Coordinates of C-alpha atoms in Angstrom, one line a residue:
M1 CA 0.0 0.0 0.0
P2 CA 1.5 3.3 -1.0
S3 CA 2.6 5.7 1.8
K4 CA 0.6 8.8 2.5
N5 CA 3.8 10.8 2.2
M6 CA 4.4 9.7 -1.4
L7 CA 4.1 12.3 -4.1
P8 CA 1.2 12.0 -6.5
K9 CA 1.6 9.8 -9.6
G10 CA 3.5 11.7 -12.3
K11 CA 5.4 13.8 -9.8
R12 CA 7.5 11.1 -8.2
R13 CA 10.6 12.2 -10.1
H14 CA 10.2 15.6 -8.5
S15 CA 13.2 16.4 -6.3
V16 CA 13.3 18.6 -3.2
K17 CA 16.8 19.8 -4.1
A18 CA 15.5 22.8 -5.9
D19 CA 13.5 23.9 -2.9
Y20 CA 16.4 23.4 -0.6
R21 CA 18.7 25.3 -2.8
T22 CA 16.2 28.2 -3.1
Q23 CA 16.0 28.5 0.6
R24 CA 19.7 28.2 1.1
D25 CA 20.6 30.8 -1.5
A26 CA 17.9 33.2 -0.3
A27 CA 19.3 33.0 3.3
R28 CA 22.9 33.4 2.0
D29 CA 22.1 36.4 -0.1
A30 CA 20.2 38.0 2.8
V31 CA 23.3 37.6 5.0
A32 CA 25.5 39.2 2.2
A33 CA 23.1 42.1 1.9
E34 CA 23.1 42.7 5.7
L35 CA 26.9 42.6 5.8
A36 CA 27.1 45.1 2.9
V37 CA 24.8 47.5 4.8
T38 CA 26.9 47.2 7.9
E39 CA 30.1 47.9 5.9
A40 CA 28.4 50.9 4.2
V41 CA 27.8 52.5 7.6
L42 CA 31.5 52.0 8.5
Y43 CA 32.9 53.2 5.2
G44 CA 30.4 55.9 4.4
E45 CA 29.0 54.4 1.2
E46 CA 25.6 53.8 -0.2
V47 CA 24.8 50.2 -1.2
P48 CA 22.0 49.5 -3.6
V49 CA 19.9 46.5 -2.6
V50 CA 20.1 43.7 -5.1
K51 CA 17.2 41.2 -4.9
P52 CA 18.2 37.7 -5.5
A53 CA 16.2 35.9 -8.2
I54 CA 14.0 33.2 -6.6
P55 CA 12.9 30.5 -9.1
N56 CA 9.3 29.5 -9.2
T57 CA 9.4 26.1 -7.4
A58 CA 5.7 25.6 -8.0
V59 CA 6.2 24.7 -11.6
P60 CA 9.0 23.1 -13.6
D61 CA 11.7 25.7 -14.6
K62 CA 11.5 24.7 -18.3
R63 CA 11.2 26.9 -21.4
G64 CA 8.5 24.9 -22.9
K65 CA 5.0 23.7 -22.4
G66 CA 3.7 24.7 -19.0
Y67 CA 6.3 27.4 -18.4
Q68 CA 5.1 30.2 -16.3
K69 CA 6.8 33.6 -15.9
S70 CA 7.7 34.7 -12.4
G71 CA 5.4 37.1 -10.7
K72 CA 6.2 40.7 -9.9
R73 CA 8.6 40.8 -7.0
Q74 CA 8.5 43.4 -4.2
Q75 CA 11.0 46.2 -4.5
R76 CA 12.4 47.4 -1.2
T77 CA 15.3 49.7 -0.3
V78 CA 17.5 50.0 2.7
E79 CA 17.0 53.3 4.5
T80 CA 20.0 55.7 4.2
V81 CA 22.2 55.7 7.2
A82 CA 23.5 59.0 8.5
K83 CA 27.3 59.4 8.9
E84 CA 28.9 61.2 11.8
L85 CA 32.4 59.8 11.7
P86 CA 34.8 60.0 8.7
P87 CA 35.0 56.9 6.5
S88 CA 37.1 54.1 8.0
A89 CA 40.6 53.2 6.9
M90 CA 41.1 50.6 9.6
D91 CA 44.1 48.5 10.5
E92 CA 44.2 44.7 10.4
D93 CA 41.0 43.3 12.1
D94 CA 40.1 46.9 13.2
E95 CA 36.8 48.5 12.9
L96 CA 36.1 52.1 13.9
I97 CA 33.4 52.3 16.5
V98 CA 30.4 54.1 15.1
P99 CA 28.0 55.9 17.5
L100 CA 24.9 53.8 18.3
D101 CA 22.5 56.5 17.1
V102 CA 24.2 56.3 13.7
L103 CA 23.4 52.7 13.3
A104 CA 19.8 53.1 14.5
S105 CA 17.3 52.9 11.6
P106 CA 14.9 55.9 11.5
G107 CA 11.4 54.7 11.8
G108 CA 12.6 51.3 13.1
L109 CA 9.4 50.6 15.0
A110 CA 7.1 50.8 11.9
T111 CA 4.8 48.0 11.0
R112 CA 5.5 46.5 7.6
T113 CA 3.0 44.5 5.5
L114 CA 4.2 42.0 2.9
V115 CA 2.3 39.9 0.5
A116 CA 4.0 36.6 -0.3
T117 CA 4.7 36.2 -4.0
P118 CA 3.9 33.0 -5.9
E119 CA 7.7 32.3 -6.1
S120 CA 7.8 32.0 -2.4
R121 CA 5.6 28.9 -2.4
G122 CA 7.3 26.1 -0.4
M123 CA 9.7 28.5 1.4
R124 CA 9.9 28.6 5.2
L125 CA 8.6 31.8 6.8
D126 CA 11.9 32.8 8.3
A127 CA 13.8 32.2 5.1
Y128 CA 11.2 34.3 3.2
L129 CA 11.5 37.2 5.7
A130 CA 15.3 37.2 5.4
W131 CA 14.9 37.5 1.6
A132 CA 12.1 40.1 1.6
L133 CA 13.7 42.2 4.3
P134 CA 17.4 42.3 3.4
E135 CA 18.2 44.5 6.4
I136 CA 17.7 41.6 8.8
S137 CA 19.3 38.2 8.9
R138 CA 17.5 34.9 9.1
A139 CA 18.5 34.6 12.8
R140 CA 16.9 38.0 13.4
A141 CA 13.8 37.0 11.4
Q142 CA 13.5 34.0 13.8
L143 CA 13.8 36.3 16.7
L144 CA 10.9 38.4 15.4
I145 CA 8.8 35.3 15.1
E146 CA 9.6 34.0 18.5
H147 CA 8.6 37.4 20.1
G148 CA 5.2 37.3 18.3
Q149 CA 6.0 40.2 16.0
V150 CA 5.1 38.3 12.8
R151 CA 1.5 37.4 11.8
V152 CA 0.5 35.4 8.8
N153 CA -3.1 36.0 7.7
D154 CA -3.9 37.4 11.2
S155 CA -2.4 34.3 12.9
P156 CA 0.9 34.1 14.9
G157 CA 3.7 33.0 12.6
K158 CA 6.0 30.0 13.1
A159 CA 9.5 29.9 11.7
K160 CA 9.0 26.5 10.0
H161 CA 5.7 27.4 8.5
K162 CA 5.7 26.7 4.7
L163 CA 4.2 29.4 2.5
N164 CA 1.7 28.8 -0.2
G165 CA 2.0 32.2 -1.8
N166 CA -0.3 35.3 -1.6
E167 CA -0.4 35.2 2.2
Q168 CA -0.5 38.6 4.0
I169 CA 2.5 38.9 6.4
V170 CA 2.6 41.7 9.0
V171 CA 5.9 42.4 10.7
E172 CA 5.8 44.7 13.7
G173 CA 8.9 46.6 14.8
Q174 CA 12.5 45.5 14.8
P175 CA 14.1 42.4 16.3
Q176 CA 15.2 42.9 19.9
P177 CA 18.2 40.6 20.9
A178 CA 18.8 40.0 24.6
P179 CA 20.6 43.0 25.9
L180 CA 24.3 42.8 26.6
R181 CA 25.8 44.0 29.8
A182 CA 29.1 45.8 30.2
T183 CA 30.2 45.6 33.8
P184 CA 33.6 46.3 35.5
E185 CA 35.9 43.3 36.0
D186 CA 39.3 43.2 37.7
I187 CA 41.3 41.9 34.8
P188 CA 45.0 42.9 34.6
L189 CA 45.9 45.3 31.8
S190 CA 49.3 46.1 30.3
I191 CA 49.1 49.9 29.8
V192 CA 51.8 51.1 27.4
Y193 CA 50.8 54.8 27.5
E194 CA 48.2 56.8 29.4
D195 CA 47.2 60.5 30.0
K196 CA 44.0 62.3 30.6
H197 CA 43.0 62.1 27.0
M198 CA 43.8 58.6 25.8
A199 CA 45.5 55.3 26.7
V200 CA 47.2 52.6 24.7
I201 CA 46.8 49.0 25.8
D202 CA 48.9 45.9 24.9
K203 CA 46.0 43.5 24.4
P204 CA 46.7 39.8 24.9
A205 CA 45.5 37.2 22.4
G206 CA 42.3 35.4 23.3
M207 CA 40.6 38.6 24.7
M208 CA 37.7 40.1 22.8
V209 CA 37.6 43.8 22.6
H210 CA 33.9 44.1 23.6
A211 CA 30.8 41.9 23.9
G212 CA 29.7 40.2 20.7
S213 CA 26.9 38.1 19.4
G214 CA 26.7 34.3 19.0
L215 CA 27.5 33.3 22.6
T216 CA 25.5 33.0 25.8
D217 CA 24.8 36.2 27.7
D218 CA 27.5 35.5 30.3
A219 CA 30.1 34.6 27.7
R220 CA 29.3 37.7 25.6
S221 CA 29.3 40.1 28.6
S222 CA 32.5 39.1 30.5
G223 CA 36.2 38.8 30.1
T224 CA 36.4 41.5 27.4
L225 CA 38.7 44.5 27.2
V226 CA 35.7 46.7 27.9
N227 CA 35.1 44.9 31.2
A228 CA 38.8 45.6 32.2
L229 CA 38.7 49.2 31.1
L230 CA 35.6 49.9 33.2
F231 CA 37.3 48.6 36.2
H232 CA 40.6 50.5 35.7
F233 CA 39.3 53.8 34.3
K234 CA 35.8 53.8 35.6
D235 CA 33.8 56.7 34.1
K236 CA 36.8 58.3 32.5
L237 CA 36.1 56.9 29.0
S238 CA 34.6 58.3 25.8
D239 CA 31.0 57.4 25.3
V240 CA 31.0 57.8 21.5
G241 CA 30.7 54.1 21.0
G242 CA 27.8 53.7 23.4
A243 CA 27.4 52.2 26.8
L244 CA 28.6 48.7 25.6
R245 CA 31.8 50.0 24.1
P246 CA 33.1 52.9 26.2
G247 CA 36.5 54.3 25.0
I248 CA 36.9 51.8 22.2
V249 CA 38.1 53.6 19.0
H250 CA 38.9 50.5 16.9
R251 CA 38.8 46.7 17.2
L252 CA 41.6 44.2 17.2
D253 CA 40.9 40.5 16.3
K254 CA 40.5 38.2 19.3
Q255 CA 43.5 36.0 18.4
T256 CA 45.7 39.0 17.5
S257 CA 47.7 40.7 20.3
G258 CA 49.3 44.1 20.5
L259 CA 48.6 47.8 20.7
I260 CA 45.1 49.1 20.7
M261 CA 44.1 52.7 21.4
V262 CA 41.4 53.8 24.0
A263 CA 39.9 57.3 24.1
K264 CA 39.1 58.9 27.4
S265 CA 37.2 61.9 25.9
D266 CA 34.8 62.3 23.0
A267 CA 37.2 64.9 21.4
A268 CA 40.1 62.4 21.5
H269 CA 37.9 59.7 20.1
R270 CA 36.8 61.7 17.1
A271 CA 40.3 62.9 16.5
L272 CA 41.7 59.4 16.5
A273 CA 38.9 58.2 14.2
E274 CA 39.9 61.0 11.8
M275 CA 43.6 59.8 11.9
F276 CA 42.5 56.4 10.8
S277 CA 40.5 57.8 8.0
E278 CA 43.3 60.0 6.8
R279 CA 45.9 57.3 7.4
S280 CA 48.1 59.7 9.3
L281 CA 49.1 57.2 11.9
E282 CA 51.4 54.2 11.4
K283 CA 50.7 50.8 12.8
R284 CA 53.1 47.9 12.1
Y285 CA 52.6 44.2 12.7
I286 CA 55.0 41.3 13.2
A287 CA 54.0 37.9 11.7
L288 CA 55.6 34.5 11.2
V289 CA 54.5 32.7 8.1
H290 CA 55.0 29.3 6.6
R291 CA 57.7 28.8 3.9
H292 CA 60.1 31.3 2.5
V293 CA 58.6 34.4 1.0
K294 CA 60.2 34.9 -2.4
S295 CA 61.1 38.6 -2.3
E296 CA 62.8 40.6 0.5
R297 CA 60.1 43.2 0.4
G298 CA 57.0 43.7 -1.6
L299 CA 53.5 45.1 -2.0
I300 CA 50.4 42.8 -2.2
D301 CA 47.6 44.7 -4.0
L302 CA 44.6 42.3 -4.2
P303 CA 41.0 43.1 -3.5
I304 CA 39.3 41.3 -0.7
A305 CA 35.7 40.1 -0.3
R306 CA 33.8 37.8 2.0
D307 CA 33.9 34.1 1.1
R308 CA 30.5 33.1 -0.3
L309 CA 30.7 29.5 1.0
R310 CA 32.6 30.0 4.3
R311 CA 31.1 33.1 5.8
T312 CA 33.7 33.4 8.5
R313 CA 36.5 33.8 5.9
M314 CA 37.6 36.5 3.6
T315 CA 39.1 35.8 0.2
T316 CA 40.9 37.3 -2.8
R317 CA 39.1 34.8 -5.1
V318 CA 36.1 36.8 -6.0
G319 CA 33.4 35.3 -8.2
N320 CA 33.3 36.5 -11.9
R321 CA 36.5 38.4 -11.5
Y322 CA 39.9 37.6 -12.9
L323 CA 42.7 38.5 -10.5
T324 CA 45.9 38.6 -12.5
T325 CA 49.3 39.9 -11.5
A326 CA 52.2 40.8 -13.7
S327 CA 54.6 39.4 -11.0
H328 CA 54.8 38.2 -7.4
G329 CA 52.7 40.6 -5.2
T330 CA 52.1 43.2 -7.9
P331 CA 48.7 45.0 -8.3
A332 CA 45.8 43.1 -9.8
N333 CA 44.9 43.9 -13.4
R334 CA 41.5 43.5 -15.0
H335 CA 41.3 40.7 -17.5
P336 CA 40.3 41.8 -21.1
D337 CA 37.2 39.7 -20.8
E338 CA 36.1 41.2 -17.5
P339 CA 33.4 43.9 -17.7
E340 CA 34.2 47.5 -16.7
E341 CA 34.0 48.5 -13.1
R342 CA 30.7 49.6 -11.7
T343 CA 30.4 52.9 -10.0
S344 CA 28.2 51.6 -7.2
R345 CA 29.0 48.6 -4.9
R346 CA 26.9 45.6 -4.5
P347 CA 26.7 43.1 -1.6
N348 CA 29.9 41.0 -1.4
D349 CA 31.8 43.2 -3.9
P350 CA 35.5 43.1 -3.4
R351 CA 37.3 46.1 -1.7
P352 CA 40.7 47.3 -2.6
A353 CA 43.4 46.2 -0.1
R354 CA 47.2 46.9 0.0
T355 CA 49.7 45.3 2.3
H356 CA 53.5 46.1 2.4
Y357 CA 55.8 43.5 3.8
T358 CA 59.6 43.3 4.6
V359 CA 61.5 40.1 5.5
L360 CA 63.1 40.3 8.9
E361 CA 64.4 36.7 9.1
R362 CA 64.3 33.5 7.2
L363 CA 64.4 30.2 9.1
H364 CA 65.4 26.9 7.5
T365 CA 64.6 24.2 10.2
T366 CA 64.0 20.5 10.5
A367 CA 60.3 21.5 11.2
G368 CA 60.1 23.4 7.8
D369 CA 60.8 26.8 6.4
F370 CA 59.5 30.0 8.0
T371 CA 59.7 33.7 7.3
L372 CA 59.5 36.5 9.9
L373 CA 57.8 39.6 8.4
D374 CA 57.3 43.2 9.3
L375 CA 54.0 44.3 7.8
K376 CA 52.3 47.6 7.2
I377 CA 48.8 48.0 5.6
E378 CA 47.4 50.9 3.8
T379 CA 43.8 49.7 4.0
G380 CA 42.0 48.0 6.8
R381 CA 40.0 45.1 5.5
T382 CA 38.9 42.3 7.7
H383 CA 41.6 39.7 8.1
Q384 CA 43.7 41.6 5.5
I385 CA 47.2 40.4 6.5
R386 CA 46.0 36.9 7.0
V387 CA 44.1 36.5 3.7
H388 CA 46.8 38.3 1.7
M389 CA 49.6 36.1 3.0
Q390 CA 47.4 33.0 2.4
S391 CA 46.8 34.2 -1.2
L392 CA 50.6 34.0 -1.7
G393 CA 50.8 30.5 -0.3
H394 CA 52.3 31.7 3.1
P395 CA 49.6 31.4 5.8
V396 CA 50.3 32.9 9.2
V397 CA 51.6 30.3 11.7
G398 CA 48.7 29.1 13.8
D399 CA 46.0 30.5 11.5
T400 CA 44.1 27.3 10.8
L401 CA 41.2 29.3 9.4
Y402 CA 43.4 30.2 6.4
G403 CA 45.2 26.9 5.9
A404 CA 48.0 26.8 8.4
P405 CA 48.6 23.4 10.0
A406 CA 47.5 23.0 13.6
K407 CA 50.7 21.2 14.6
I408 CA 54.4 21.9 13.6
P409 CA 56.4 18.7 13.7
G410 CA 59.3 18.7 16.2
L411 CA 57.8 21.4 18.5
K412 CA 56.3 20.9 21.9
A413 CA 52.5 21.0 22.2
E414 CA 50.1 20.7 25.1
G415 CA 48.7 17.2 24.9
T416 CA 47.0 16.6 21.5
G417 CA 46.2 20.3 20.9
P418 CA 47.7 22.6 18.4
T419 CA 51.3 23.8 18.6
L420 CA 50.2 27.4 19.0
H421 CA 46.7 28.3 20.3
R422 CA 46.6 31.6 18.5
N423 CA 47.8 33.3 15.3
F424 CA 51.5 34.5 15.1
L425 CA 50.3 38.1 14.4
H426 CA 51.2 40.9 16.8
A427 CA 50.5 44.7 16.5
A428 CA 54.0 45.7 17.6
H429 CA 54.6 49.3 16.7
L430 CA 52.4 52.5 16.7
V431 CA 53.5 56.0 15.7
L432 CA 51.0 58.9 15.8
D433 CA 50.6 62.5 16.8
H434 CA 48.7 63.0 20.0
P435 CA 45.1 63.7 19.1
I436 CA 44.9 66.7 21.5
T437 CA 48.5 68.0 22.2
G438 CA 50.0 67.1 18.8
K439 CA 53.0 65.5 20.5
E440 CA 54.5 62.6 18.6
L441 CA 54.0 59.2 20.2
D442 CA 56.3 56.3 19.3
L443 CA 55.1 53.2 21.1
E444 CA 56.2 49.5 21.0
A445 CA 54.9 46.3 22.4
P446 CA 57.4 43.3 22.7
L447 CA 56.4 39.9 21.3
P448 CA 54.3 37.9 23.8
V449 CA 56.0 35.1 25.7
E450 CA 54.3 32.4 23.7
L451 CA 55.4 33.9 20.3
A452 CA 59.0 34.6 21.5
S453 CA 59.2 31.0 22.8
L454 CA 58.0 29.5 19.6
L455 CA 60.5 31.6 17.6
E456 CA 63.4 30.4 19.9
Q457 CA 62.3 26.7 19.5
L458 CA 62.4 27.1 15.7
R459 CA 65.8 28.8 15.8
A460 CA 67.1 25.8 17.8
L461 CA 66.0 23.5 15.0
E462 CA 67.7 25.5 12.3
I463 CA 69.7 23.6 9.8
P464 CA 73.2 25.1 9.1
A465 CA 73.6 26.5 5.6
A466 CA 75.6 24.2 3.3
P467 CA 79.0 25.6 2.2
A468 CA 79.1 27.3 -1.1
K469 CA 80.3 25.1 -4.0
P470 CA 83.5 26.2 -5.8
K471 CA 82.9 27.9 -9.1
H472 CA 86.1 26.6 -10.8
A473 CA 88.0 23.3 -10.7
E474 CA 91.2 25.0 -9.5
D475 CA 89.3 26.0 -6.4
W476 CA 89.1 22.4 -5.2

């Protein structure tokens, strides 16, 4: 006896792959659009919203008998976001902190009414909202549904509800995540410089700069640099970044150590932000990479975009673009078959990125070849140094996200864990004019103990250079 779940006769060859791919692509494009809007706020740009094409899964997608055209899709735009700070020119893994009122969407509590298009038939409600409202992610759409802010045909919506098309969907207000709390914690800080206007901290690896999303409330709200700053400086911090990020001018990646600036007044905060924008300060990094870099010094000029498949990664391999170089590390040239550049940026479009490097030391060891580099970046794309070095085939030691091995043979490791529990990337040198007094500041942070120890272990394994071969027979 046939199962009640079997498809009707004549449709048993129908596959659910198309439905799955439709929902997956819609959610992925919604995330890309949300990232583009966030970057537009930081970089002071306007981003046109590009609606992804959703195939009609209700009928076969065939150009023949029975083919139906897609219905008219809703056109929505992202509200223009005001800019108070200058455009960002951030350092590696840095992001300027924009005031919270800048990120707030005007009219954010409005009620929005949508009518599901025929193309949405078979889509989950949360996936459809993420597509129809590109300013929110699928996770935020689920949050709206959980809080009872979404109604379908006057009934409370459920995230897994499958649409039939033509339903009336009412969305009330904006998603409200659980509030984060920034409280003082007695966490030791290495203060490199401090006066009444600003401070410079040597941040250890493993410490987040401020509370973030994706973790439990306790994990998001404790152990951060902000918690330590509130304990040491109390109320003597700039509030430009809001109550959750007092004094924070820019960010440094969790697994990157080194110098990070903190503003104690709003005037100092805005002056430091302007320095980032005008690139009038100099910040240099020390990195150890795998294998020997070919040139003693060079410039890597390759655009960077977010990886479409692995969203936590950035990449220089951008879809539908040909990244060609005349020689090692030279600027990328446009292929003759590539279309002309657009004047406006779309979600996931690549951003220009430039990294200068100089070789400090080459190591030829029994554990492999390594190169110690001094790096300076002109732009501040996310993971810029890490993705640029990986694009040349030289991932940063310890950076497993970009292809570095977790273990280095011949070196000590704790149990079965990785040889290094962080990236060998350190913000070591900072030169700037004081934002208030104009006095030149030249600050340095030595390599952390774990990085210096690893370097010494590799030097101990170094293979002596072979004697040079004689050029002529009489030299024997």
